[in-house]
mmCIF file of C-alpha atoms and ligand atoms in Angstrom:
data_model
loop_
_atom_site.group_PDB
_atom_site.id
_atom_site.type_symbol
_atom_site.label_atom_id
_atom_site.label_comp_id
_atom_site.label_asym_id
_atom_site.label_seq_id
_atom_site.Cartn_x
_atom_site.Cartn_y
_atom_site.Cartn_z
ATOM 1 C CA MET A 7 209.307 212.811 4.472
ATOM 2 C CA LEU A 8 209.214 216.076 2.363
ATOM 3 C CA ASN A 9 207.652 219.235 3.534
ATOM 4 C CA ARG A 10 207.230 220.936 -0.360
ATOM 5 C CA GLU A 11 206.376 224.596 2.021
ATOM 6 C CA MET A 12 209.157 223.774 4.395
ATOM 7 C CA LEU A 13 211.645 223.087 0.846
ATOM 8 C CA LYS A 14 210.912 226.662 0.219
ATOM 9 C CA LYS A 15 213.423 227.750 2.671
ATOM 10 C CA TYR A 16 216.348 226.154 1.241
ATOM 11 C CA VAL A 17 215.335 225.801 -2.470
ATOM 12 C CA GLU A 18 215.761 228.682 -4.929
ATOM 13 C CA VAL A 19 214.448 228.109 -7.905
ATOM 14 C CA SER A 20 215.279 230.398 -11.197
ATOM 15 C CA PRO A 21 212.412 232.573 -13.002
ATOM 16 C CA GLU A 22 212.776 230.511 -16.116
ATOM 17 C CA VAL A 23 212.762 227.050 -14.569
ATOM 18 C CA GLN A 24 209.883 227.671 -12.419
ATOM 19 C CA GLU A 25 208.418 228.586 -15.330
ATOM 20 C CA ALA A 26 209.494 225.708 -16.906
ATOM 21 C CA MET A 27 207.839 223.289 -14.289
ATOM 22 C CA ASP A 28 204.855 225.427 -13.966
ATOM 23 C CA LYS A 29 203.587 224.770 -18.114
ATOM 24 C CA ASN A 30 205.146 221.359 -17.998
ATOM 25 C CA TYR A 31 207.992 221.969 -20.068
ATOM 26 C CA PRO A 32 211.090 219.465 -20.546
ATOM 27 C CA ILE A 33 214.096 220.344 -18.051
ATOM 28 C CA VAL A 34 217.497 219.392 -18.192
ATOM 29 C CA ALA A 35 219.310 219.503 -15.171
ATOM 30 C CA LEU A 36 223.360 220.419 -15.318
ATOM 31 C CA GLU A 37 225.706 220.069 -12.391
ATOM 32 C CA SER A 38 228.131 222.505 -10.851
ATOM 33 C CA THR A 39 231.349 219.928 -9.761
ATOM 34 C CA ILE A 40 232.342 219.779 -13.387
ATOM 35 C CA ILE A 41 232.260 223.468 -13.367
ATOM 36 C CA SER A 42 234.191 224.492 -10.246
ATOM 37 C CA HIS A 43 236.328 221.403 -9.677
ATOM 38 C CA GLY A 44 236.190 219.426 -12.902
ATOM 39 C CA MET A 45 237.838 221.757 -15.773
ATOM 40 C CA PRO A 46 239.821 224.773 -15.608
ATOM 41 C CA TYR A 47 239.141 228.159 -16.001
ATOM 42 C CA PRO A 48 237.506 229.650 -18.463
ATOM 43 C CA GLN A 49 236.863 226.724 -20.604
ATOM 44 C CA ASN A 50 234.786 225.789 -17.711
ATOM 45 C CA TYR A 51 232.374 228.917 -17.861
ATOM 46 C CA ASN A 52 232.400 228.835 -21.458
ATOM 47 C CA THR A 53 231.717 225.168 -21.807
ATOM 48 C CA ALA A 54 228.813 226.146 -19.140
ATOM 49 C CA LYS A 55 226.976 228.559 -21.031
ATOM 50 C CA GLU A 56 227.028 226.681 -24.254
ATOM 51 C CA CYS A 57 225.691 223.534 -22.706
ATOM 52 C CA GLU A 58 222.701 225.858 -21.207
ATOM 53 C CA GLU A 59 222.461 227.211 -24.971
ATOM 54 C CA ILE A 60 222.634 223.493 -26.495
ATOM 55 C CA ILE A 61 219.850 222.711 -24.211
ATOM 56 C CA ARG A 62 217.508 225.349 -25.246
ATOM 57 C CA LYS A 63 218.198 225.100 -29.108
ATOM 58 C CA ASN A 64 216.930 221.380 -28.483
ATOM 59 C CA GLY A 65 213.585 222.189 -27.018
ATOM 60 C CA ALA A 66 214.101 221.752 -22.919
ATOM 61 C CA VAL A 67 214.807 224.228 -20.236
ATOM 62 C CA PRO A 68 218.403 224.003 -18.482
ATOM 63 C CA ALA A 69 218.537 224.025 -14.897
ATOM 64 C CA THR A 70 222.212 224.195 -13.499
ATOM 65 C CA THR A 71 222.155 223.322 -9.757
ATOM 66 C CA ALA A 72 224.735 224.575 -7.042
ATOM 67 C CA ILE A 73 224.366 225.801 -3.436
ATOM 68 C CA ILE A 74 225.584 229.417 -3.107
ATOM 69 C CA ASN A 75 225.665 230.830 0.276
ATOM 70 C CA GLY A 76 223.884 228.206 1.432
ATOM 71 C CA LYS A 77 220.896 228.631 -0.817
ATOM 72 C CA ILE A 78 220.487 225.431 -3.011
ATOM 73 C CA LYS A 79 219.995 226.756 -6.491
ATOM 74 C CA VAL A 80 218.368 225.591 -9.239
ATOM 75 C CA GLY A 81 218.689 227.662 -12.790
ATOM 76 C CA LEU A 82 222.262 229.911 -12.095
ATOM 77 C CA THR A 83 222.297 233.486 -13.346
ATOM 78 C CA GLU A 84 225.164 234.452 -15.183
ATOM 79 C CA GLU A 85 226.798 236.189 -12.238
ATOM 80 C CA ASP A 86 225.974 232.829 -10.228
ATOM 81 C CA LEU A 87 227.950 230.493 -13.159
ATOM 82 C CA ASN A 88 230.658 233.411 -13.007
ATOM 83 C CA PHE A 89 231.343 232.468 -9.593
ATOM 84 C CA MET A 90 231.045 228.602 -9.967
ATOM 85 C CA ALA A 91 233.943 229.087 -12.318
ATOM 86 C CA THR A 92 236.442 231.047 -10.752
ATOM 87 C CA SER A 93 235.771 231.138 -6.940
ATOM 88 C CA LYS A 94 238.103 228.900 -4.728
ATOM 89 C CA ASP A 95 235.823 229.129 -1.716
ATOM 90 C CA ILE A 96 233.506 226.191 -3.175
ATOM 91 C CA GLU A 97 233.430 222.726 -1.379
ATOM 92 C CA LYS A 98 232.838 219.786 -3.702
ATOM 93 C CA CYS A 99 229.469 218.549 -2.476
ATOM 94 C CA SER A 100 228.221 214.947 -2.351
ATOM 95 C CA THR A 101 225.294 213.708 -0.280
ATOM 96 C CA ARG A 102 227.106 213.590 2.663
ATOM 97 C CA ASP A 103 228.044 217.245 2.588
ATOM 98 C CA TYR A 104 224.534 218.736 1.386
ATOM 99 C CA ALA A 105 223.106 220.009 4.674
ATOM 100 C CA TYR A 106 226.308 220.788 6.286
ATOM 101 C CA ILE A 107 227.055 223.315 3.496
ATOM 102 C CA VAL A 108 223.154 224.406 3.346
ATOM 103 C CA ALA A 109 222.807 224.773 7.351
ATOM 104 C CA ASN A 110 226.337 226.806 7.611
ATOM 105 C CA LYS A 111 225.533 229.034 4.597
ATOM 106 C CA LYS A 112 228.719 227.809 2.540
ATOM 107 C CA ASN A 113 229.291 227.244 -1.036
ATOM 108 C CA GLY A 114 228.736 223.420 -2.673
ATOM 109 C CA ALA A 115 229.270 222.330 -6.036
ATOM 110 C CA THR A 116 226.823 219.741 -6.596
ATOM 111 C CA THR A 117 228.004 216.509 -7.611
ATOM 112 C CA VAL A 118 226.342 213.938 -10.176
ATOM 113 C CA ALA A 119 224.485 212.413 -6.727
ATOM 114 C CA THR A 120 223.522 215.884 -5.226
ATOM 115 C CA THR A 121 222.322 216.815 -8.782
ATOM 116 C CA VAL A 122 220.119 214.016 -8.537
ATOM 117 C CA LEU A 123 218.974 214.766 -5.564
ATOM 118 C CA THR A 124 218.382 218.734 -6.018
ATOM 119 C CA CYS A 125 215.958 217.096 -8.805
ATOM 120 C CA SER A 126 214.402 214.757 -6.266
ATOM 121 C CA LEU A 127 213.761 217.722 -4.194
ATOM 122 C CA VAL A 128 212.187 219.818 -7.059
ATOM 123 C CA GLY A 129 210.892 216.726 -9.555
ATOM 124 C CA ILE A 130 213.168 217.427 -12.415
ATOM 125 C CA LYS A 131 213.745 213.981 -14.193
ATOM 126 C CA PHE A 132 216.983 214.310 -16.761
ATOM 127 C CA PHE A 133 220.163 215.423 -16.525
ATOM 128 C CA SER A 134 223.190 216.210 -18.595
ATOM 129 C CA THR A 135 226.820 215.530 -17.235
ATOM 130 C CA GLY A 136 230.420 213.900 -18.705
ATOM 131 C CA GLY A 137 230.817 210.973 -16.561
ATOM 132 C CA ILE A 138 229.192 209.343 -13.272
ATOM 133 C CA GLY A 139 231.352 208.353 -10.450
ATOM 134 C CA GLY A 140 231.698 204.644 -9.363
ATOM 135 C CA VAL A 141 233.402 201.652 -8.024
ATOM 136 C CA HIS A 142 237.065 202.567 -8.131
ATOM 137 C CA ARG A 143 240.013 200.866 -8.796
ATOM 138 C CA GLY A 144 241.085 198.631 -6.019
ATOM 139 C CA ALA A 145 237.897 199.145 -3.925
ATOM 140 C CA GLU A 146 238.034 195.729 -2.801
ATOM 141 C CA ASP A 147 240.678 197.353 -0.284
ATOM 142 C CA THR A 148 239.636 201.198 -0.422
ATOM 143 C CA PHE A 149 235.360 200.860 -0.286
ATOM 144 C CA ASP A 150 235.719 203.848 -2.679
ATOM 145 C CA ILE A 151 232.469 203.822 -4.174
ATOM 146 C CA SER A 152 231.025 207.297 -5.743
ATOM 147 C CA ARG A 153 228.058 208.145 -3.969
ATOM 148 C CA ASP A 154 226.706 208.887 -7.136
ATOM 149 C CA LEU A 155 225.491 205.494 -7.731
ATOM 150 C CA GLN A 156 223.454 204.754 -4.370
ATOM 151 C CA GLU A 157 221.450 208.267 -5.079
ATOM 152 C CA LEU A 158 221.195 206.567 -8.703
ATOM 153 C CA ALA A 159 219.652 203.718 -7.218
ATOM 154 C CA ASN A 160 217.172 205.848 -5.271
ATOM 155 C CA THR A 161 216.285 208.719 -7.285
ATOM 156 C CA ASP A 162 213.920 208.626 -10.331
ATOM 157 C CA VAL A 163 216.136 210.014 -12.835
ATOM 158 C CA ALA A 164 218.049 210.000 -15.778
ATOM 159 C CA VAL A 165 221.427 210.632 -16.281
ATOM 160 C CA ILE A 166 223.148 211.449 -19.224
ATOM 161 C CA CYS A 167 226.559 210.801 -19.617
ATOM 162 C CA ALA A 168 229.508 209.123 -21.873
ATOM 163 C CA GLY A 169 229.362 206.015 -19.464
ATOM 164 C CA CYS A 170 232.581 206.697 -16.728
ATOM 165 C CA LYS A 171 236.193 207.072 -17.148
ATOM 166 C CA SER A 172 238.589 204.261 -16.564
ATOM 167 C CA ILE A 173 240.204 205.691 -13.445
ATOM 168 C CA LEU A 174 237.543 203.498 -12.371
ATOM 169 C CA ASP A 175 236.524 199.996 -12.513
ATOM 170 C CA ILE A 176 233.935 200.088 -15.111
ATOM 171 C CA GLY A 177 232.875 196.113 -14.853
ATOM 172 C CA LEU A 178 232.685 196.619 -10.851
ATOM 173 C CA THR A 179 230.400 199.739 -11.874
ATOM 174 C CA LEU A 180 228.299 198.069 -14.196
ATOM 175 C CA GLU A 181 227.249 195.164 -11.547
ATOM 176 C CA TYR A 182 227.022 197.519 -8.831
ATOM 177 C CA LEU A 183 224.569 199.468 -11.161
ATOM 178 C CA GLU A 184 222.846 195.396 -11.990
ATOM 179 C CA THR A 185 222.590 194.917 -7.927
ATOM 180 C CA PHE A 186 220.924 198.203 -7.506
ATOM 181 C CA GLY A 187 218.554 197.934 -10.565
ATOM 182 C CA VAL A 188 219.650 200.825 -12.153
ATOM 183 C CA PRO A 189 219.288 200.063 -16.060
ATOM 184 C CA VAL A 190 221.952 201.327 -18.147
ATOM 185 C CA LEU A 191 220.705 201.571 -21.616
ATOM 186 C CA GLY A 192 223.273 202.181 -24.332
ATOM 187 C CA TYR A 193 222.664 205.249 -27.453
ATOM 188 C CA GLN A 194 223.261 203.466 -30.518
ATOM 189 C CA THR A 195 225.509 201.519 -29.157
ATOM 190 C CA GLU A 196 226.197 198.326 -27.445
ATOM 191 C CA LYS A 197 229.150 198.809 -25.299
ATOM 192 C CA MET A 198 229.336 200.914 -22.586
ATOM 193 C CA PRO A 199 231.259 203.629 -23.639
ATOM 194 C CA ALA A 200 234.831 204.567 -21.385
ATOM 195 C CA PHE A 201 234.427 208.286 -21.572
ATOM 196 C CA PHE A 202 237.112 209.531 -24.009
ATOM 197 C CA THR A 203 236.649 206.465 -25.689
ATOM 198 C CA ARG A 204 233.852 205.133 -27.464
ATOM 199 C CA GLU A 205 233.770 201.844 -26.068
ATOM 200 C CA SER A 206 234.710 199.681 -23.473
ATOM 201 C CA GLU A 207 234.942 195.984 -23.245
ATOM 202 C CA PHE A 208 231.952 195.510 -21.165
ATOM 203 C CA ASN A 209 228.430 194.547 -23.071
ATOM 204 C CA LEU A 210 225.067 196.591 -22.477
ATOM 205 C CA ASP A 211 222.040 194.524 -22.384
ATOM 206 C CA TYR A 212 219.946 197.171 -24.002
ATOM 207 C CA LYS A 213 220.927 199.437 -27.234
ATOM 208 C CA MET A 214 218.615 202.384 -28.046
ATOM 209 C CA ASN A 215 218.064 203.436 -31.449
ATOM 210 C CA ASN A 216 216.598 207.133 -30.757
ATOM 211 C CA PRO A 217 215.683 209.479 -27.553
ATOM 212 C CA GLU A 218 211.703 208.296 -27.957
ATOM 213 C CA GLU A 219 212.659 204.422 -27.007
ATOM 214 C CA ILE A 220 215.077 205.866 -23.729
ATOM 215 C CA ALA A 221 212.445 208.181 -23.062
ATOM 216 C CA ASN A 222 209.364 205.702 -23.516
ATOM 217 C CA THR A 223 211.409 202.943 -20.983
ATOM 218 C CA ALA A 224 211.801 205.931 -18.479
ATOM 219 C CA LYS A 225 208.628 206.915 -18.178
ATOM 220 C CA THR A 226 206.849 202.679 -18.691
ATOM 221 C CA LYS A 227 210.048 202.090 -15.942
ATOM 222 C CA TRP A 228 208.334 204.547 -13.481
ATOM 223 C CA GLU A 229 205.055 204.178 -14.352
ATOM 224 C CA LEU A 230 205.402 200.974 -13.200
ATOM 225 C CA GLY A 231 206.409 202.158 -9.898
ATOM 226 C CA ILE A 232 210.054 200.828 -10.207
ATOM 227 C CA ASP A 233 211.625 203.651 -8.206
ATOM 228 C CA GLY A 234 215.035 204.760 -8.656
ATOM 229 C CA GLY A 235 217.442 205.984 -11.712
ATOM 230 C CA ILE A 236 217.924 205.378 -14.618
ATOM 231 C CA VAL A 237 221.620 205.693 -16.843
ATOM 232 C CA VAL A 238 221.875 206.117 -20.428
ATOM 233 C CA ALA A 239 225.408 205.790 -21.840
ATOM 234 C CA ASN A 240 226.450 207.935 -24.984
ATOM 235 C CA PRO A 241 229.806 207.511 -26.796
ATOM 236 C CA VAL A 242 231.860 210.430 -27.177
ATOM 237 C CA PRO A 243 231.359 211.878 -31.105
ATOM 238 C CA ALA A 244 234.065 209.588 -33.116
ATOM 239 C CA GLU A 245 235.195 212.819 -33.882
ATOM 240 C CA ASN A 246 236.312 213.786 -30.533
ATOM 241 C CA ALA A 247 237.319 210.295 -29.385
ATOM 242 C CA MET A 248 241.124 209.834 -27.572
ATOM 243 C CA ASP A 249 243.253 207.561 -28.836
ATOM 244 C CA GLU A 250 243.123 204.676 -26.738
ATOM 245 C CA GLU A 251 246.633 203.728 -26.048
ATOM 246 C CA LEU A 252 247.568 207.675 -25.191
ATOM 247 C CA ILE A 253 244.572 207.850 -22.778
ATOM 248 C CA THR A 254 245.188 204.189 -20.901
ATOM 249 C CA ASP A 255 248.598 205.150 -20.117
ATOM 250 C CA ALA A 256 247.761 208.639 -19.046
ATOM 251 C CA ILE A 257 245.221 206.815 -16.631
ATOM 252 C CA ASN A 258 247.680 204.455 -15.682
ATOM 253 C CA LYS A 259 250.309 206.991 -14.460
ATOM 254 C CA ALA A 260 247.456 209.360 -12.511
ATOM 255 C CA ILE A 261 246.350 206.241 -10.148
ATOM 256 C CA ILE A 262 250.348 205.208 -9.340
ATOM 257 C CA GLU A 263 250.695 209.113 -8.861
ATOM 258 C CA ALA A 264 247.864 209.196 -6.848
ATOM 259 C CA ASN A 265 248.382 205.445 -5.033
ATOM 260 C CA GLU A 266 251.986 207.019 -4.570
ATOM 261 C CA LYS A 267 250.799 210.486 -3.201
ATOM 262 C CA GLY A 268 247.920 208.484 -0.699
ATOM 263 C CA ILE A 269 245.652 210.410 -2.481
ATOM 264 C CA HIS A 270 242.243 209.611 -0.989
ATOM 265 C CA GLY A 271 238.176 209.836 -0.475
ATOM 266 C CA LYS A 272 236.653 213.283 -2.306
ATOM 267 C CA GLU A 273 240.005 214.332 -3.636
ATOM 268 C CA SER A 274 240.656 211.099 -5.432
ATOM 269 C CA THR A 275 238.317 211.846 -8.635
ATOM 270 C CA PRO A 276 239.191 215.454 -8.840
ATOM 271 C CA PHE A 277 243.170 214.239 -8.525
ATOM 272 C CA LEU A 278 242.928 211.703 -11.273
ATOM 273 C CA LEU A 279 241.239 214.035 -13.473
ATOM 274 C CA SER A 280 243.737 216.897 -13.598
ATOM 275 C CA LYS A 281 246.514 214.223 -14.011
ATOM 276 C CA VAL A 282 245.090 213.057 -16.705
ATOM 277 C CA LEU A 283 244.669 216.620 -18.249
ATOM 278 C CA GLU A 284 248.539 217.416 -17.324
ATOM 279 C CA VAL A 285 249.679 214.279 -18.905
ATOM 280 C CA THR A 286 247.783 214.412 -22.291
ATOM 281 C CA GLU A 287 248.671 218.107 -22.513
ATOM 282 C CA GLY A 288 245.314 219.400 -22.495
ATOM 283 C CA LYS A 289 243.765 216.796 -25.234
ATOM 284 C CA SER A 290 241.520 214.910 -22.495
ATOM 285 C CA LEU A 291 239.463 218.614 -22.101
ATOM 286 C CA GLU A 292 238.369 219.105 -25.452
ATOM 287 C CA THR A 293 237.759 215.715 -25.407
ATOM 288 C CA ASN A 294 235.555 216.156 -22.065
ATOM 289 C CA ILE A 295 234.025 219.658 -23.383
ATOM 290 C CA ALA A 296 232.576 217.935 -26.487
ATOM 291 C CA LEU A 297 231.183 214.694 -25.132
ATOM 292 C CA VAL A 298 229.272 216.976 -22.161
ATOM 293 C CA LYS A 299 227.775 219.028 -24.968
ATOM 294 C CA ASN A 300 226.721 215.758 -27.162
ATOM 295 C CA ASN A 301 224.935 214.305 -23.896
ATOM 296 C CA CYS A 302 223.026 218.212 -23.418
ATOM 297 C CA GLU A 303 221.604 217.353 -26.842
ATOM 298 C CA LEU A 304 220.517 213.927 -26.441
ATOM 299 C CA GLY A 305 219.508 214.891 -22.791
ATOM 300 C CA ALA A 306 217.005 216.942 -24.000
ATOM 301 C CA LYS A 307 215.642 215.288 -26.963
ATOM 302 C CA ILE A 308 214.868 212.423 -24.278
ATOM 303 C CA ALA A 309 213.343 215.231 -22.005
ATOM 304 C CA LYS A 310 211.264 216.986 -24.813
ATOM 305 C CA SER A 311 209.849 213.554 -25.853
ATOM 306 C CA TYR A 312 208.734 212.380 -22.544
ATOM 307 C CA TYR A 313 206.453 215.428 -22.148
ATOM 308 C CA GLU A 314 205.593 215.479 -25.242
ATOM 309 C CA ASN A 315 203.763 211.951 -24.673
ATOM 310 C CA ASN A 316 203.409 212.630 -20.910
HETATM 311 N N1 PSU B 429 233.786 212.175 -13.705
HETATM 312 C C1 PSU B 429 234.363 212.742 -14.742
HETATM 313 N N2 PSU B 429 234.486 214.630 -14.024
HETATM 314 C C2 PSU B 429 233.876 215.021 -13.554
HETATM 315 C C3 PSU B 429 233.542 213.787 -12.065
HETATM 316 C C4 PSU B 429 233.299 212.702 -12.397
HETATM 317 O O1 PSU B 429 234.076 212.414 -15.553
HETATM 318 O O2 PSU B 429 233.628 216.196 -13.126
HETATM 319 C C5 PSU B 429 232.944 214.353 -10.741
HETATM 320 C C6 PSU B 429 231.188 214.663 -10.706
HETATM 321 O O3 PSU B 429 230.844 215.806 -10.099
HETATM 322 C C7 PSU B 429 230.509 212.818 -9.904
HETATM 323 C C8 PSU B 429 231.919 213.228 -9.005
HETATM 324 O O4 PSU B 429 229.602 213.062 -9.151
HETATM 325 O O5 PSU B 429 232.984 213.825 -9.970
HETATM 326 C C9 PSU B 429 232.484 212.002 -8.379
HETATM 327 O O6 PSU B 429 233.054 212.009 -7.360
HETATM 328 P P1 PSU B 429 233.548 211.088 -6.692
HETATM 329 O O7 PSU B 429 234.009 209.675 -7.060
HETATM 330 O O8 PSU B 429 234.053 211.791 -5.146
HETATM 331 O O9 PSU B 429 231.783 210.537 -5.588
HETATM 332 MN MN1 MN B 430 234.587 208.441 -3.728
#
């Protein structure tokens, strides 16, 4: 059982986020692995700042999460953001790493899994990011299934993302989410987006037409006591989408190289992301930035609608 008083020892909520909590304002969480391990400097820092601004402009309060010197931070200062964007002394922190990093006063960048976990510690219900982790291709041999999926299965948080990259097995990822009861809601789409491109070959069960519909579905789920998360799949804007052939080719090359080099475990996702960036000569980064911002805008609108009708 969580002891809220005891939690204060570990968690530091920024004044802006604390005020939003006290006043029951909409809050949108943001992860920090995308900053520390998902993008190069200075694009990572600039994108993190812009994401926070977009959330504010759309009527919600941003709460970027990270572990700095063992403190679980919800809402980062300028200095914290800069540290997360530049320091080499930051570990990618998934659920199994969380307690160790806190207990040993280390620095951890939160993945989707640990951002969701952090949200549950402080009661945040919405979280915008780029893409979620999932079932890796070849998982039948490697067992590589991101912890993101289990954390989503267990926690009442809606994650707004552009689907998942086809470095993963998108079909198996959807099956896994179905088994654990996580609804995947397509925002103005009937197809699961594939991160860099607007569509994959996989159909979604529900197409949502506006943020209000999503907020209402989330509210209904949680009021019914159906615990666990929701994935909101928001396709990259058409003008920022990548050429399908170019990206498929880049991903296939990245996977071949990862296999040849024996890259596995927590290194796998960052390795594949940086290879794709290299092979596409930076084009993938532009798309990545555009879709994250797009998800921040939608996340803020959903959160706003949820709190207005609560
Ligand atoms: N997918 C992306 N960009 C990312 C990640 C995934 O397109 O930056 C990061 C997220 O933080 C995600 C994590 O939670 O990688 C998943 O890592 P793993 O597959 O090791 O669980
Ligand atoms: Mn993994």
